[in-house]
XYZ file of C-alpha atoms in Angstrom:
475
model
C 1.518 14.980 -6.541
C 3.476 17.291 -4.285
C 7.042 16.396 -3.585
C 8.734 16.434 -0.219
C 8.830 19.921 1.202
C 6.165 21.295 -1.128
C 2.905 22.928 -0.054
C -0.111 20.837 -0.713
C -2.272 23.941 -0.648
C -0.600 25.018 -3.855
C -3.435 23.029 -5.397
C -5.889 24.177 -7.991
C -9.111 22.234 -8.386
C -9.085 20.628 -4.977
C -7.601 23.655 -3.211
C -5.557 21.678 -0.758
C -4.549 18.265 -1.986
C -3.834 18.197 -5.734
C -1.242 20.312 -7.497
C -2.309 23.565 -9.077
C -0.812 22.252 -12.303
C -3.641 19.728 -12.472
C -6.391 22.360 -12.415
C -7.959 24.074 -15.435
C -6.162 27.294 -16.450
C -9.029 29.518 -15.303
C -9.082 28.011 -11.844
C -5.301 28.314 -11.547
C -5.449 32.009 -12.400
C -8.200 32.639 -9.855
C -6.247 30.921 -7.114
C -3.076 32.872 -7.910
C -4.948 36.179 -7.892
C -6.614 35.312 -4.606
C -3.262 34.644 -2.995
C -1.862 37.975 -4.131
C -4.766 39.851 -2.547
C -5.415 37.885 0.645
C -3.120 37.609 3.639
C -4.602 35.195 6.143
C -3.778 33.495 9.405
C -5.697 30.435 8.277
C -3.733 27.426 9.622
C -4.759 25.377 6.589
C -2.562 27.434 4.225
C 0.025 24.636 4.262
C -0.982 21.004 4.606
C 2.283 19.099 4.512
C 4.094 18.476 7.797
C 7.674 18.448 6.554
C 9.966 20.139 9.102
C 6.946 21.178 11.179
C 6.726 20.834 14.960
C 3.975 18.346 15.695
C 1.929 17.299 18.703
C 0.366 13.834 18.498
C -3.048 12.975 19.927
C -4.703 9.595 20.398
C -8.098 8.790 21.893
C -8.960 5.319 23.177
C -12.592 4.327 22.662
C -14.377 1.079 23.578
C -14.692 0.196 19.873
C -11.106 1.318 19.090
C -8.872 0.632 22.110
C -5.179 1.346 22.179
C -2.872 -1.389 20.908
C 0.510 -2.148 22.463
C 2.495 -0.427 25.185
C 2.847 2.843 23.271
C -0.413 3.924 21.586
C 1.371 6.648 19.608
C 4.381 4.662 18.368
C 2.958 4.041 14.892
C 1.608 7.582 14.509
C 5.005 8.964 15.501
C 6.604 6.774 12.840
C 4.137 8.096 10.275
C 4.703 11.715 11.322
C 8.480 11.371 11.216
C 8.244 9.563 7.885
C 6.384 12.620 6.587
C 9.184 14.847 7.889
C 7.590 16.246 11.051
C 9.434 16.834 14.321
C 7.378 15.422 17.193
C 7.509 17.787 20.197
C 4.561 16.640 22.314
C 1.908 13.986 22.958
C -1.587 13.864 24.394
C -3.631 10.773 25.307
C -7.241 10.479 26.439
C -9.590 7.604 27.221
C -13.257 8.256 26.491
C -16.475 6.271 26.395
C -17.657 8.298 23.407
C -16.319 11.086 21.239
C -17.216 14.737 21.728
C -19.247 15.566 18.578
C -17.796 19.066 18.164
C -14.103 18.503 18.927
C -13.634 14.718 19.310
C -11.820 15.266 22.642
C -13.391 16.969 25.654
C -13.209 20.718 26.233
C -10.749 20.269 29.094
C -8.397 18.364 26.807
C -8.834 21.011 24.104
C -7.595 23.637 26.557
C -4.730 21.370 27.635
C -3.836 20.796 23.987
C -3.893 24.536 23.269
C -1.462 25.091 26.141
C 0.789 22.330 24.777
C 0.793 24.030 21.380
C 1.839 27.346 22.926
C 4.472 25.771 25.182
C 6.114 23.775 22.387
C 5.513 26.341 19.630
C 3.733 23.647 17.616
C 2.797 24.098 13.963
C 0.486 21.109 13.619
C -1.594 18.725 15.720
C -1.991 15.200 14.333
C -4.771 12.910 15.549
C -4.446 9.132 15.398
C -8.197 9.070 14.796
C -10.286 10.160 11.814
C -11.940 13.563 12.250
C -14.991 15.007 10.535
C -14.574 18.295 8.626
C -16.500 20.112 11.377
C -14.292 18.666 14.124
C -11.164 19.702 12.241
C -12.564 23.194 11.744
C -13.532 23.585 15.416
C -10.181 22.309 16.658
C -8.218 24.629 14.393
C -10.275 27.568 15.597
C -9.615 26.658 19.235
C -5.937 25.741 18.841
C -4.926 28.259 16.145
C -2.721 25.654 14.483
C -3.224 23.232 11.646
C -4.982 19.953 12.537
C -4.589 16.706 10.580
C -6.101 13.299 11.150
C -4.552 9.892 10.492
C -6.004 9.536 6.988
C -4.760 12.947 5.862
C -1.273 12.204 7.183
C -1.157 8.893 5.292
C -2.325 10.654 2.130
C 0.399 13.252 2.606
C 3.043 10.519 2.838
C 1.660 8.779 -0.231
C 1.807 12.068 -2.129
C 5.541 12.441 -1.485
C 6.288 8.782 -2.307
C 4.379 8.489 -5.612
C 6.837 8.278 -8.503
C 4.995 6.781 -11.464
C 2.110 8.344 -13.369
C -0.183 5.563 -12.162
C 0.676 6.093 -8.493
C 0.279 9.861 -8.795
C -3.154 9.499 -10.363
C -4.220 7.122 -7.614
C -2.943 9.366 -4.822
C -4.537 12.442 -6.359
C -7.900 10.687 -6.585
C -7.718 9.624 -2.942
C -6.737 13.149 -1.884
C -9.552 14.750 -3.838
C -12.163 12.376 -2.442
C -10.879 13.108 1.048
C -10.799 16.879 0.474
C -14.158 17.341 -1.263
C -16.238 17.542 1.948
C -13.503 19.705 3.524
C -13.311 22.475 0.932
C -15.240 24.878 3.139
C -12.605 24.471 5.825
C -9.696 24.769 3.409
C -11.030 27.947 1.801
C -12.944 29.667 4.596
C -10.838 32.809 4.091
C -12.412 33.321 0.659
C -15.721 34.298 2.266
C -14.198 37.740 2.878
C -13.234 38.256 -0.747
C -15.321 40.414 -3.062
C -14.965 41.283 -6.739
C -11.959 42.926 -8.285
C -9.518 40.010 -8.004
C -10.859 37.825 -10.794
C -13.219 35.734 -8.667
C -16.867 35.224 -9.558
C -18.467 37.027 -6.622
C -17.914 36.285 -2.918
C -16.144 33.248 -1.479
C -19.245 31.108 -1.122
C -19.853 31.377 -4.861
C -16.217 30.480 -5.474
C -16.586 27.532 -3.100
C -19.467 26.157 -5.165
C -17.383 26.496 -8.313
C -14.442 24.779 -6.625
C -16.669 21.875 -5.648
C -17.736 21.491 -9.256
C -14.092 21.565 -10.365
C -13.159 18.905 -7.827
C -16.102 16.688 -8.772
C -15.166 16.986 -12.450
C -11.523 16.180 -11.716
C -12.578 13.107 -9.704
C -14.644 11.878 -12.658
C -11.702 12.467 -15.020
C -9.281 10.613 -12.747
C -11.634 7.669 -12.377
C -11.923 7.406 -16.164
C -8.142 7.504 -16.570
C -7.656 4.929 -13.821
C -10.235 2.665 -15.447
C -8.015 2.649 -18.545
C -4.980 1.938 -16.356
C -6.861 -0.911 -14.663
C -7.896 -2.364 -18.024
C -4.272 -2.354 -19.224
C -3.132 -3.878 -15.945
C -5.748 -6.623 -16.209
C -4.548 -7.467 -19.714
C -0.950 -7.724 -18.486
C -1.990 -9.866 -15.520
C -4.200 -12.054 -17.744
C -1.245 -12.674 -20.063
C 0.624 -14.081 -17.058
C -2.230 -16.320 -15.956
C -0.446 -19.481 -17.026
C 2.747 -18.413 -15.256
C 3.671 -18.960 -11.628
C 2.680 -15.570 -10.185
C 3.472 -14.664 -6.584
C 2.782 -11.349 -4.831
C 4.448 -10.036 -1.708
C 1.925 -8.442 0.638
C 2.277 -7.246 4.195
C 2.321 -4.415 6.672
C 4.337 -1.381 5.699
C 8.063 -1.675 6.474
C 7.847 -5.459 6.943
C 10.818 -5.937 4.597
C 9.026 -6.930 1.379
C 11.424 -5.104 -0.953
C 14.471 -6.496 0.861
C 12.988 -9.979 0.548
C 12.369 -9.463 -3.178
C 16.008 -8.468 -3.661
C 17.206 -11.485 -1.672
C 15.047 -13.937 -3.642
C 15.554 -12.533 -7.139
C 18.903 -10.761 -7.025
C 17.105 -7.598 -8.131
C 18.104 -4.105 -7.067
C 14.716 -2.807 -5.939
C 15.145 0.357 -3.899
C 15.054 -0.411 -0.168
C 14.470 2.231 2.497
C 13.822 1.842 6.214
C 10.734 4.023 6.220
C 6.981 3.622 5.965
C 5.412 3.349 2.498
C 8.712 3.364 0.592
C 6.952 1.256 -2.095
C 3.809 2.570 -3.812
C 4.216 0.969 -7.232
C 4.084 -2.713 -8.101
C 7.416 -4.087 -9.331
C 7.706 -7.572 -10.864
C 10.934 -9.573 -11.094
C 11.863 -13.120 -12.153
C 12.558 -15.623 -9.397
C 14.072 -18.951 -10.459
C 13.293 -21.900 -8.181
C 15.095 -25.221 -8.841
C 12.653 -27.955 -9.796
C 9.940 -25.412 -10.526
C 11.310 -22.892 -12.983
C 10.498 -19.234 -13.427
C 8.266 -17.472 -10.929
C 7.040 -13.902 -11.442
C 7.403 -12.199 -8.056
C 5.649 -8.849 -7.477
C 6.222 -6.351 -4.679
C 3.169 -4.288 -3.691
C 2.270 -1.260 -1.592
C 2.418 -1.897 2.143
C -0.738 -1.993 4.227
C -1.371 -0.347 7.581
C -3.945 -0.417 10.353
C -7.038 1.636 9.518
C -5.884 2.226 5.944
C -8.409 4.710 4.494
C -11.022 2.864 2.453
C -10.888 5.356 -0.420
C -7.109 4.877 -0.573
C -7.537 1.112 -0.998
C -10.138 1.787 -3.696
C -7.874 4.284 -5.477
C -4.991 1.782 -5.519
C -7.132 -1.016 -6.928
C -5.190 -0.998 -10.208
C -1.824 -1.239 -8.440
C -3.134 -4.033 -6.209
C -4.402 -5.985 -9.229
C -1.179 -8.030 -9.118
C -2.081 -9.229 -5.631
C -5.716 -9.806 -6.588
C -4.783 -12.077 -9.494
C -1.687 -13.807 -8.077
C -1.717 -17.584 -7.759
C 0.120 -17.323 -4.440
C 0.578 -14.613 -1.795
C 3.624 -14.322 0.442
C 2.327 -12.477 3.510
C 5.481 -10.869 4.934
C 5.498 -10.007 8.647
C 8.122 -8.203 10.716
C 8.544 -10.895 13.372
C 10.663 -8.548 15.506
C 7.772 -6.102 15.920
C 5.892 -6.578 19.216
C 2.650 -5.890 17.315
C 3.281 -8.583 14.692
C 0.011 -10.382 15.444
C -1.953 -7.126 15.147
C -0.222 -6.441 11.833
C -1.213 -9.886 10.547
C -4.850 -9.156 11.374
C -4.701 -5.702 9.757
C -3.280 -7.129 6.508
C -5.822 -9.955 6.456
C -8.575 -7.356 6.794
C -7.333 -5.474 3.709
C -6.891 -8.742 1.779
C -10.505 -9.574 2.582
C -11.522 -6.157 1.263
C -9.599 -6.938 -1.934
C -11.350 -10.351 -2.112
C -8.018 -12.163 -1.786
C -8.948 -14.148 1.319
C -9.177 -17.418 -0.630
C -5.863 -17.070 -2.478
C -3.261 -19.632 -1.325
C -0.998 -17.847 1.155
C 2.298 -18.543 2.904
C 3.004 -16.505 6.033
C 6.638 -15.329 6.015
C 8.044 -14.288 9.403
C 10.817 -11.899 8.355
C 13.576 -10.091 10.296
C 14.229 -13.020 12.643
C 17.850 -11.816 12.835
C 16.594 -8.847 14.879
C 15.018 -11.072 17.541
C 17.138 -11.108 20.683
C 14.706 -13.550 22.286
C 13.623 -16.392 19.998
C 10.717 -17.212 22.336
C 8.699 -14.546 20.494
C 9.305 -16.405 17.234
C 8.302 -19.705 18.838
C 5.049 -18.095 20.014
C 4.268 -16.926 16.458
C 5.149 -20.346 15.024
C 2.824 -22.058 17.500
C -0.043 -19.847 16.376
C 0.922 -20.123 12.681
C 2.468 -23.598 12.280
C 2.678 -23.363 8.468
C 4.666 -20.102 8.587
C 8.253 -19.894 7.323
C 10.792 -17.947 9.412
C 13.381 -16.023 7.367
C 15.804 -13.150 7.420
C 15.927 -11.349 4.094
C 19.027 -9.519 5.331
C 21.128 -12.576 6.287
C 19.533 -15.178 4.004
C 18.389 -17.410 6.865
C 15.391 -19.548 5.903
C 15.257 -18.525 2.226
C 15.812 -22.111 1.037
C 12.916 -23.258 3.234
C 10.753 -20.549 1.681
C 11.715 -21.693 -1.823
C 10.838 -25.265 -0.878
C 7.449 -24.196 0.505
C 6.616 -22.314 -2.706
C 7.796 -25.216 -4.853
C 5.729 -27.704 -2.837
C 2.577 -25.597 -3.105
C 2.872 -25.135 -6.845
C 3.813 -28.786 -7.374
C 0.511 -29.739 -5.786
C -1.090 -27.778 -8.622
C 0.634 -29.911 -11.291
C -0.545 -32.885 -13.296
C 1.379 -35.998 -14.244
C 2.107 -36.655 -17.925
C 4.095 -38.925 -20.230
C 6.221 -37.089 -22.784
C 8.060 -38.396 -25.820
C 10.416 -36.267 -27.888
C 13.470 -36.402 -30.120
C 16.611 -37.035 -28.086
C 18.366 -34.351 -30.135
C 15.929 -31.731 -28.846
C 18.244 -30.478 -26.117
C 16.304 -27.247 -25.599
C 13.114 -29.154 -24.777
C 14.889 -31.541 -22.413
C 16.489 -28.561 -20.648
C 13.074 -26.903 -20.370
C 11.582 -30.016 -18.777
C 14.498 -30.256 -16.357
C 14.046 -26.612 -15.335
C 10.255 -26.314 -15.151
C 8.961 -29.782 -14.298
C 9.605 -32.577 -11.862
C 11.010 -35.551 -13.788
C 9.804 -38.798 -12.202
C 11.179 -41.305 -14.742
C 13.188 -41.095 -17.949
C 14.569 -43.505 -20.535
C 16.281 -43.163 -23.901
C 16.029 -45.549 -26.883
C 16.269 -45.349 -30.673
C 17.009 -41.633 -30.631
C 13.897 -40.873 -28.588
C 13.475 -39.656 -25.004
C 10.619 -41.019 -22.899
C 9.836 -39.087 -19.718
C 7.250 -39.178 -17.005
C 6.915 -35.723 -15.442
C 4.818 -33.708 -13.069
C 4.353 -30.401 -14.841
C 2.316 -27.181 -14.737
C -0.481 -26.508 -17.181
C 1.442 -23.503 -18.513
C 4.136 -25.819 -19.878
C 1.749 -27.641 -22.240
C 1.742 -24.877 -24.852
C 5.548 -24.814 -24.945
C 5.651 -28.598 -25.346
C 3.125 -28.491 -28.179
C 5.195 -25.872 -30.026
C 8.316 -28.028 -29.676
C 6.700 -31.028 -31.375
C 6.702 -33.296 -28.318
C 4.022 -35.942 -27.783
C 2.207 -35.439 -24.463
C -0.267 -37.784 -22.736
C -1.895 -36.553 -19.531
C -2.221 -39.188 -16.808
C -4.481 -37.190 -14.455
C -6.488 -33.974 -14.287
C -5.207 -30.559 -13.261
C -5.746 -30.115 -9.512
C -7.586 -27.062 -8.231
C -5.641 -24.435 -6.280
C -5.572 -25.204 -2.588
C -5.431 -22.688 0.201
C -2.551 -22.768 2.652
C -2.570 -21.131 6.081
């Protein structure tokens, strides 16, 4: 995927979102030849917003009203995270969208004047636009126009570091761009033979659509293999204590992972700094080893095809035995963020997974009354500060308590000389009673099902006293 500062229209098969290096050689050559011959004022030549002067637009509709005191705060954060310089804003309340341009004609004229006044390079809508609306707006404004989904995709493209993440981002970009190829390549309609293209631009457009469709099929096949491997890895951990961190982007999940595990996961104060799942060991006294995974952050109105593309990466969250839903408690929109994350979790079919709500960044709260309000509405939540360490012991205790409720009681007898086994029981089970006689150790423990196989291999005698409890959901 394109790196920061690159031009996303250097693409081949998708002609605007994927890299040209990903396209077949013939298509790459055609695109290069076309660029040598055609000089165009098409505002879609460059699709990234790095270092570009941007004007932000948001429309409030009855079915999608503005949230918070500043309707454009999140979009500005996204734009700046992508590298844009915000130079202007435009807001409009409407009962319904204008089919051709989304905003009314008067606002289009006002927006055009804003673009001229501020010498803007790009206009970014906080709403999703149809290809026709984007095309009409660019014609009227004579600058590039992006919607919220395209901006998020652009950020994902610059953040993707692993092969898996790049494949997933490319698939999402291609699926977004396929219906927009006509807009991205409208300048080709003026091209005739002599530059290596098969006839006029419309013929080339049809060929490009076939190339994109083929690339989408190829990516889906490759991601199916990735998903199968991921499922095997996750299945191998099924008997382990697996916990996934989920939450709104920039809620502090990576910082929390570092604080809990002592890991050195990269932490950045920017949106979508994590796109790949990382798993680290977290040792909890009286419980033992927990496999803690950090996942991609969610956001309001996250494009559906992006969630679908990242299904393999989110497999850790889908299969985890416990979710830690991390919330930035210092954000005035914390409650809205909770709802947005729950919506995505429902889409991932994780709504029944046991979950602990973690109210993070409490050290940034000047007024603790906001925290008290959240705790009243979410009484089972745990308030923490990953930065200062406040509340981390309470979080450990909450995780230990939840998993202990999923344990069964057993009587265990083993050789007293088996120090390794006794140490294992002390680390990964709750010892209720113990006695030692005639060189033998007799213990009564509450232990996880995963520990049975290890006990069997060690030669211990185990007698279960009750059945394994089913997982229980926690608010």
